Backbone as a printed PyTorch tensor [residue, N CA C, xyz], in Angstrom:
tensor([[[127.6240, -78.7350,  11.5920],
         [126.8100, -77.5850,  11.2280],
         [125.6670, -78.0970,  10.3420]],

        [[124.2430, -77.7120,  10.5740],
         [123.2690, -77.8290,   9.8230],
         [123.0370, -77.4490,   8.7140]],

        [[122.0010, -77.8180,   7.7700],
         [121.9230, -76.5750,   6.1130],
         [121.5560, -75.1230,   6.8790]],

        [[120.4810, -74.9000,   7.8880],
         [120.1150, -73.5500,   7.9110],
         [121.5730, -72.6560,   8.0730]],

        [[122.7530, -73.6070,   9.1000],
         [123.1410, -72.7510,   9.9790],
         [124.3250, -72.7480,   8.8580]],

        [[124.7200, -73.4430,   7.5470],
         [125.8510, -73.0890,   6.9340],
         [125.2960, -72.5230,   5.4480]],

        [[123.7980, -71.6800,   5.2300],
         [123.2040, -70.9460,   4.6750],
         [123.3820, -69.8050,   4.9860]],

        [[122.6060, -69.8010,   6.6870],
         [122.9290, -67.9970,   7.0480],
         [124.5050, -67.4010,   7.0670]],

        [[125.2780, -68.4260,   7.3550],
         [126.6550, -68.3670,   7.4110],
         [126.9120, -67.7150,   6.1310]],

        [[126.7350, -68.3300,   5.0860],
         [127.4420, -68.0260,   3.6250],
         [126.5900, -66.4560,   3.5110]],

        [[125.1340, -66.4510,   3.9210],
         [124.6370, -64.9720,   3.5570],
         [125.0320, -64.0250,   3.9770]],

        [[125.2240, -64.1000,   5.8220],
         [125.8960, -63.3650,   6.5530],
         [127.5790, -62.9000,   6.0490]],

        [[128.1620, -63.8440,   5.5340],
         [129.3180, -63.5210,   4.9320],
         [129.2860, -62.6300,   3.7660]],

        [[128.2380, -63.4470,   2.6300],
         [128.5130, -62.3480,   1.6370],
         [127.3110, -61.1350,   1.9260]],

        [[126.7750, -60.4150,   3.1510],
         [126.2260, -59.2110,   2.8470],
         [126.8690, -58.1180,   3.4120]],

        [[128.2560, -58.9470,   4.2120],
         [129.0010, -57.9830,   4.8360],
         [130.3380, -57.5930,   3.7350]],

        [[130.1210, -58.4390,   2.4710],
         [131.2180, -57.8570,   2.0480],
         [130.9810, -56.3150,   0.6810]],

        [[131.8360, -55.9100,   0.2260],
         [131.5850, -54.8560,  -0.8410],
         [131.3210, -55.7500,  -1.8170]],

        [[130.3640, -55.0160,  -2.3510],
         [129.6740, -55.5890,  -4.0540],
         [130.6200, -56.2520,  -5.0420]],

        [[132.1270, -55.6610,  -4.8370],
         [132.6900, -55.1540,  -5.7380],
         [133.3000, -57.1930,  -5.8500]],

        [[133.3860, -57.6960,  -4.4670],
         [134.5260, -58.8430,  -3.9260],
         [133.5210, -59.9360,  -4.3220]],

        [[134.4630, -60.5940,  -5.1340],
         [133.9950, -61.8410,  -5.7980],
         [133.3360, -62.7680,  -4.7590]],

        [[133.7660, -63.1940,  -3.6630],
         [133.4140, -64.1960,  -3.0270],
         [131.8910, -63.7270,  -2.5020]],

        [[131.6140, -61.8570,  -2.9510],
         [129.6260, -61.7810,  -2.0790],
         [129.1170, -62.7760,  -2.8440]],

        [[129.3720, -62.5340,  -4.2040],
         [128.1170, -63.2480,  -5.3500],
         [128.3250, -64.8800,  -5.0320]],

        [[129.5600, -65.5280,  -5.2780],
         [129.5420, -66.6490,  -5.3590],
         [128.9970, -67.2830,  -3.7980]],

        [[129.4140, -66.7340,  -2.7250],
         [128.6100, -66.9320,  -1.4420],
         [127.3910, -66.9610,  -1.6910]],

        [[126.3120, -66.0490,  -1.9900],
         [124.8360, -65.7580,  -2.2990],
         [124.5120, -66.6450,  -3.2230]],

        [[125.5470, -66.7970,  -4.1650],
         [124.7570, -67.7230,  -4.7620],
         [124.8390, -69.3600,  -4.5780]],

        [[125.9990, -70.2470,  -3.9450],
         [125.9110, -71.3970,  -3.1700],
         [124.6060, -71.2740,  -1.5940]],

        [[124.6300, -69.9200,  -1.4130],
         [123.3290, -70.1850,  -0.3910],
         [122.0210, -70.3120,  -0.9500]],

        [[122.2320, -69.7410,  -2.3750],
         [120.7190, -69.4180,  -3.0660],
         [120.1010, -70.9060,  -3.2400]],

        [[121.9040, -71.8350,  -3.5940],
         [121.6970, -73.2810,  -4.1500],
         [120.9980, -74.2400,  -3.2390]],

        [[121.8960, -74.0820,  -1.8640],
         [121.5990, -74.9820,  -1.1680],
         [120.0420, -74.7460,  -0.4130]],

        [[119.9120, -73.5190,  -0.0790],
         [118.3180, -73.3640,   0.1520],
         [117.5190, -73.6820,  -1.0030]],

        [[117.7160, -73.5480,  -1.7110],
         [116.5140, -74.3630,  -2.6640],
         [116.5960, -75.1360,  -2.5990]],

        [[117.3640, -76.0800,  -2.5690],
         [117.7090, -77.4480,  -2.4080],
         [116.8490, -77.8290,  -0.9380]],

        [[117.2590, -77.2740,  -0.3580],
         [116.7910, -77.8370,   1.4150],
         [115.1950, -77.4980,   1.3280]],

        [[114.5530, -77.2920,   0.3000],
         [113.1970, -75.8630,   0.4590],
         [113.3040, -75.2380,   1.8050]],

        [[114.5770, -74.2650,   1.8690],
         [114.1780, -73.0480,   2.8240],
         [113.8720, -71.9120,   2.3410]],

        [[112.3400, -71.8650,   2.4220],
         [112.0620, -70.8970,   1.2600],
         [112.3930, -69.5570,   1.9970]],

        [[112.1220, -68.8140,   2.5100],
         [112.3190, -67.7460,   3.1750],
         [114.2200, -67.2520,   2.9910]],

        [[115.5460, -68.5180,   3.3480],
         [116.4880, -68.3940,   3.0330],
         [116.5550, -67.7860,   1.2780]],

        [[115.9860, -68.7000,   0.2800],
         [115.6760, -68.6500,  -0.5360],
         [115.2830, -66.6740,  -1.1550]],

        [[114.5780, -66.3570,  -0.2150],
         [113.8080, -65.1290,  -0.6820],
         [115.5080, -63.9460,  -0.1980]],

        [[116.3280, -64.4160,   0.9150],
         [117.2140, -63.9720,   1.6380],
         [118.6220, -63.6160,   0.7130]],

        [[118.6620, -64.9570,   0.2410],
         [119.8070, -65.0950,  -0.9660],
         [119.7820, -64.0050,  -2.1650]],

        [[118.0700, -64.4740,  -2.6830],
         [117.9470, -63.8570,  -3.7680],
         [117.9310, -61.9610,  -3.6310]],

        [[117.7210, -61.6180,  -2.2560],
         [117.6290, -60.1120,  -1.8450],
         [119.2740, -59.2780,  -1.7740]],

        [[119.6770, -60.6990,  -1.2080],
         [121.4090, -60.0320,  -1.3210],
         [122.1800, -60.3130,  -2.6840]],

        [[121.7490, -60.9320,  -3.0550],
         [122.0250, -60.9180,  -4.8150],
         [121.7290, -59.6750,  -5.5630]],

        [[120.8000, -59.1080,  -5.2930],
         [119.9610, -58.2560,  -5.9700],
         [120.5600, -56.5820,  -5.5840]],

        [[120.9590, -56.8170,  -4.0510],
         [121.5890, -55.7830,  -3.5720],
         [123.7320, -55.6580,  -4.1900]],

        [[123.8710, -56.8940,  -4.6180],
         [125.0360, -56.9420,  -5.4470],
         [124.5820, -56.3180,  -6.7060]],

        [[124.2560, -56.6280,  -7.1560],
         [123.5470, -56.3660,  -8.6120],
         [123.4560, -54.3860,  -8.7710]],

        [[122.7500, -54.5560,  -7.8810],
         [122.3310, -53.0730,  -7.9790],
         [123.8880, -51.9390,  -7.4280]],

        [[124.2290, -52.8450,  -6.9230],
         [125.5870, -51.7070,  -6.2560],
         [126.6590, -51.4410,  -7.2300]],

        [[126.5170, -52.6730,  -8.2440],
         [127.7410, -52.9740,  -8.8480],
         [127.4770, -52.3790, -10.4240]],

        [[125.7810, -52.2920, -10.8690],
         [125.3040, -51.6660, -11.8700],
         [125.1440, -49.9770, -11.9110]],

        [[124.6010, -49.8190, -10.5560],
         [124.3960, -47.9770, -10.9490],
         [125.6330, -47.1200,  -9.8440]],

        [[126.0840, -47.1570, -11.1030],
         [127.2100, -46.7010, -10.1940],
         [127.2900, -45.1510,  -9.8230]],

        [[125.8870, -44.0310,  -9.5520],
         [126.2300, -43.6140,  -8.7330],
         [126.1390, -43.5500,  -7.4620]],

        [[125.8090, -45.1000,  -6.9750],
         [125.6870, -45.5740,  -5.4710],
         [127.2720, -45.5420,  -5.2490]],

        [[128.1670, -45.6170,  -6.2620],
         [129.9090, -46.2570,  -5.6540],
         [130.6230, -45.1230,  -5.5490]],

        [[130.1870, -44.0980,  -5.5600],
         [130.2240, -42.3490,  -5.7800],
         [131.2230, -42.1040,  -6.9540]],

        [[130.7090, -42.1640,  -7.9400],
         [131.2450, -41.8010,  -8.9750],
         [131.2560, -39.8990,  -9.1120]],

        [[132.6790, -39.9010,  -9.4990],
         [132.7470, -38.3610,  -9.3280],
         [131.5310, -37.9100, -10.5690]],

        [[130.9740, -36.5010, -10.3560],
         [129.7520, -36.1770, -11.3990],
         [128.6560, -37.0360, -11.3930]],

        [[128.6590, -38.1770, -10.8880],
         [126.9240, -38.5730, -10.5700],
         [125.9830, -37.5650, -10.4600]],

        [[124.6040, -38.1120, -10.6120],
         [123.7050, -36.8560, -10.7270],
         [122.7370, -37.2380,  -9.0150]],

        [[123.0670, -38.1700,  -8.4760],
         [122.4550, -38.9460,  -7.0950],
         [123.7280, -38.9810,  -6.2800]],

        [[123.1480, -38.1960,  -4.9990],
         [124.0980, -38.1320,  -3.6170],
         [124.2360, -39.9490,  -3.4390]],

        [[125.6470, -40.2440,  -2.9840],
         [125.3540, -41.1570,  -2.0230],
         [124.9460, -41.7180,  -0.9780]],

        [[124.4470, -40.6550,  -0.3350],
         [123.3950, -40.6600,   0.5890],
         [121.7400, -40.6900,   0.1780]],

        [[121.4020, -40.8510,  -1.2420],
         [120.4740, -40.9650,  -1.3900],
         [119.5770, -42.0060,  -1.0840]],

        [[118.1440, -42.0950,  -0.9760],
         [117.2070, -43.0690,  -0.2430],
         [117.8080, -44.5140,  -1.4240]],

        [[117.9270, -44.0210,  -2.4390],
         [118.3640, -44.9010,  -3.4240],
         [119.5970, -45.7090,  -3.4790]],

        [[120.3040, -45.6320,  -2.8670],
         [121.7290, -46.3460,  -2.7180],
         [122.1070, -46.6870,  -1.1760]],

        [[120.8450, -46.5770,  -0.3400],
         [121.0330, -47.3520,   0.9970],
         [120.2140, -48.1270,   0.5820]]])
């Protein structure tokens, strides 16, 4: 297996998982490593987007439907 193809691998893995499961972040972030490393910049921009989408799922939590949130989970904001 190549760097691209065991990059998208690790991204593809962690964007399918819930925010919540340790292995999204640490996945995203060994892909974040090794694309910088390889300069795949675009991977690079890929990593750092599904990082960010951890981040955000795992911070406002009324994307995780917290009972009494003041934002549907269906909002434009939590897709």
């Amino acid at each position: 297996m190549n760097d691209h193809q065991l990059i998208t691998t690790l991204l593809g893995e962690a964007a399918q998982l819930p925010a919540e499961d340790q292995r999204a972040w640490r996945w995203a972030t060994e892909a974040l490593a090794l694309a910088g490393a390889a300069e795949l910049h675009i991977l690079v921009e890929e990593a750092e987007g599904i990082r960010g989408r951890i981040t955000h799922d795992v911070t406002y939590t009324w994307c995780a439907g917290v009972p009494g949130a003041d934002i549907s989970t269906k909002s434009f904001w939590c897709t």
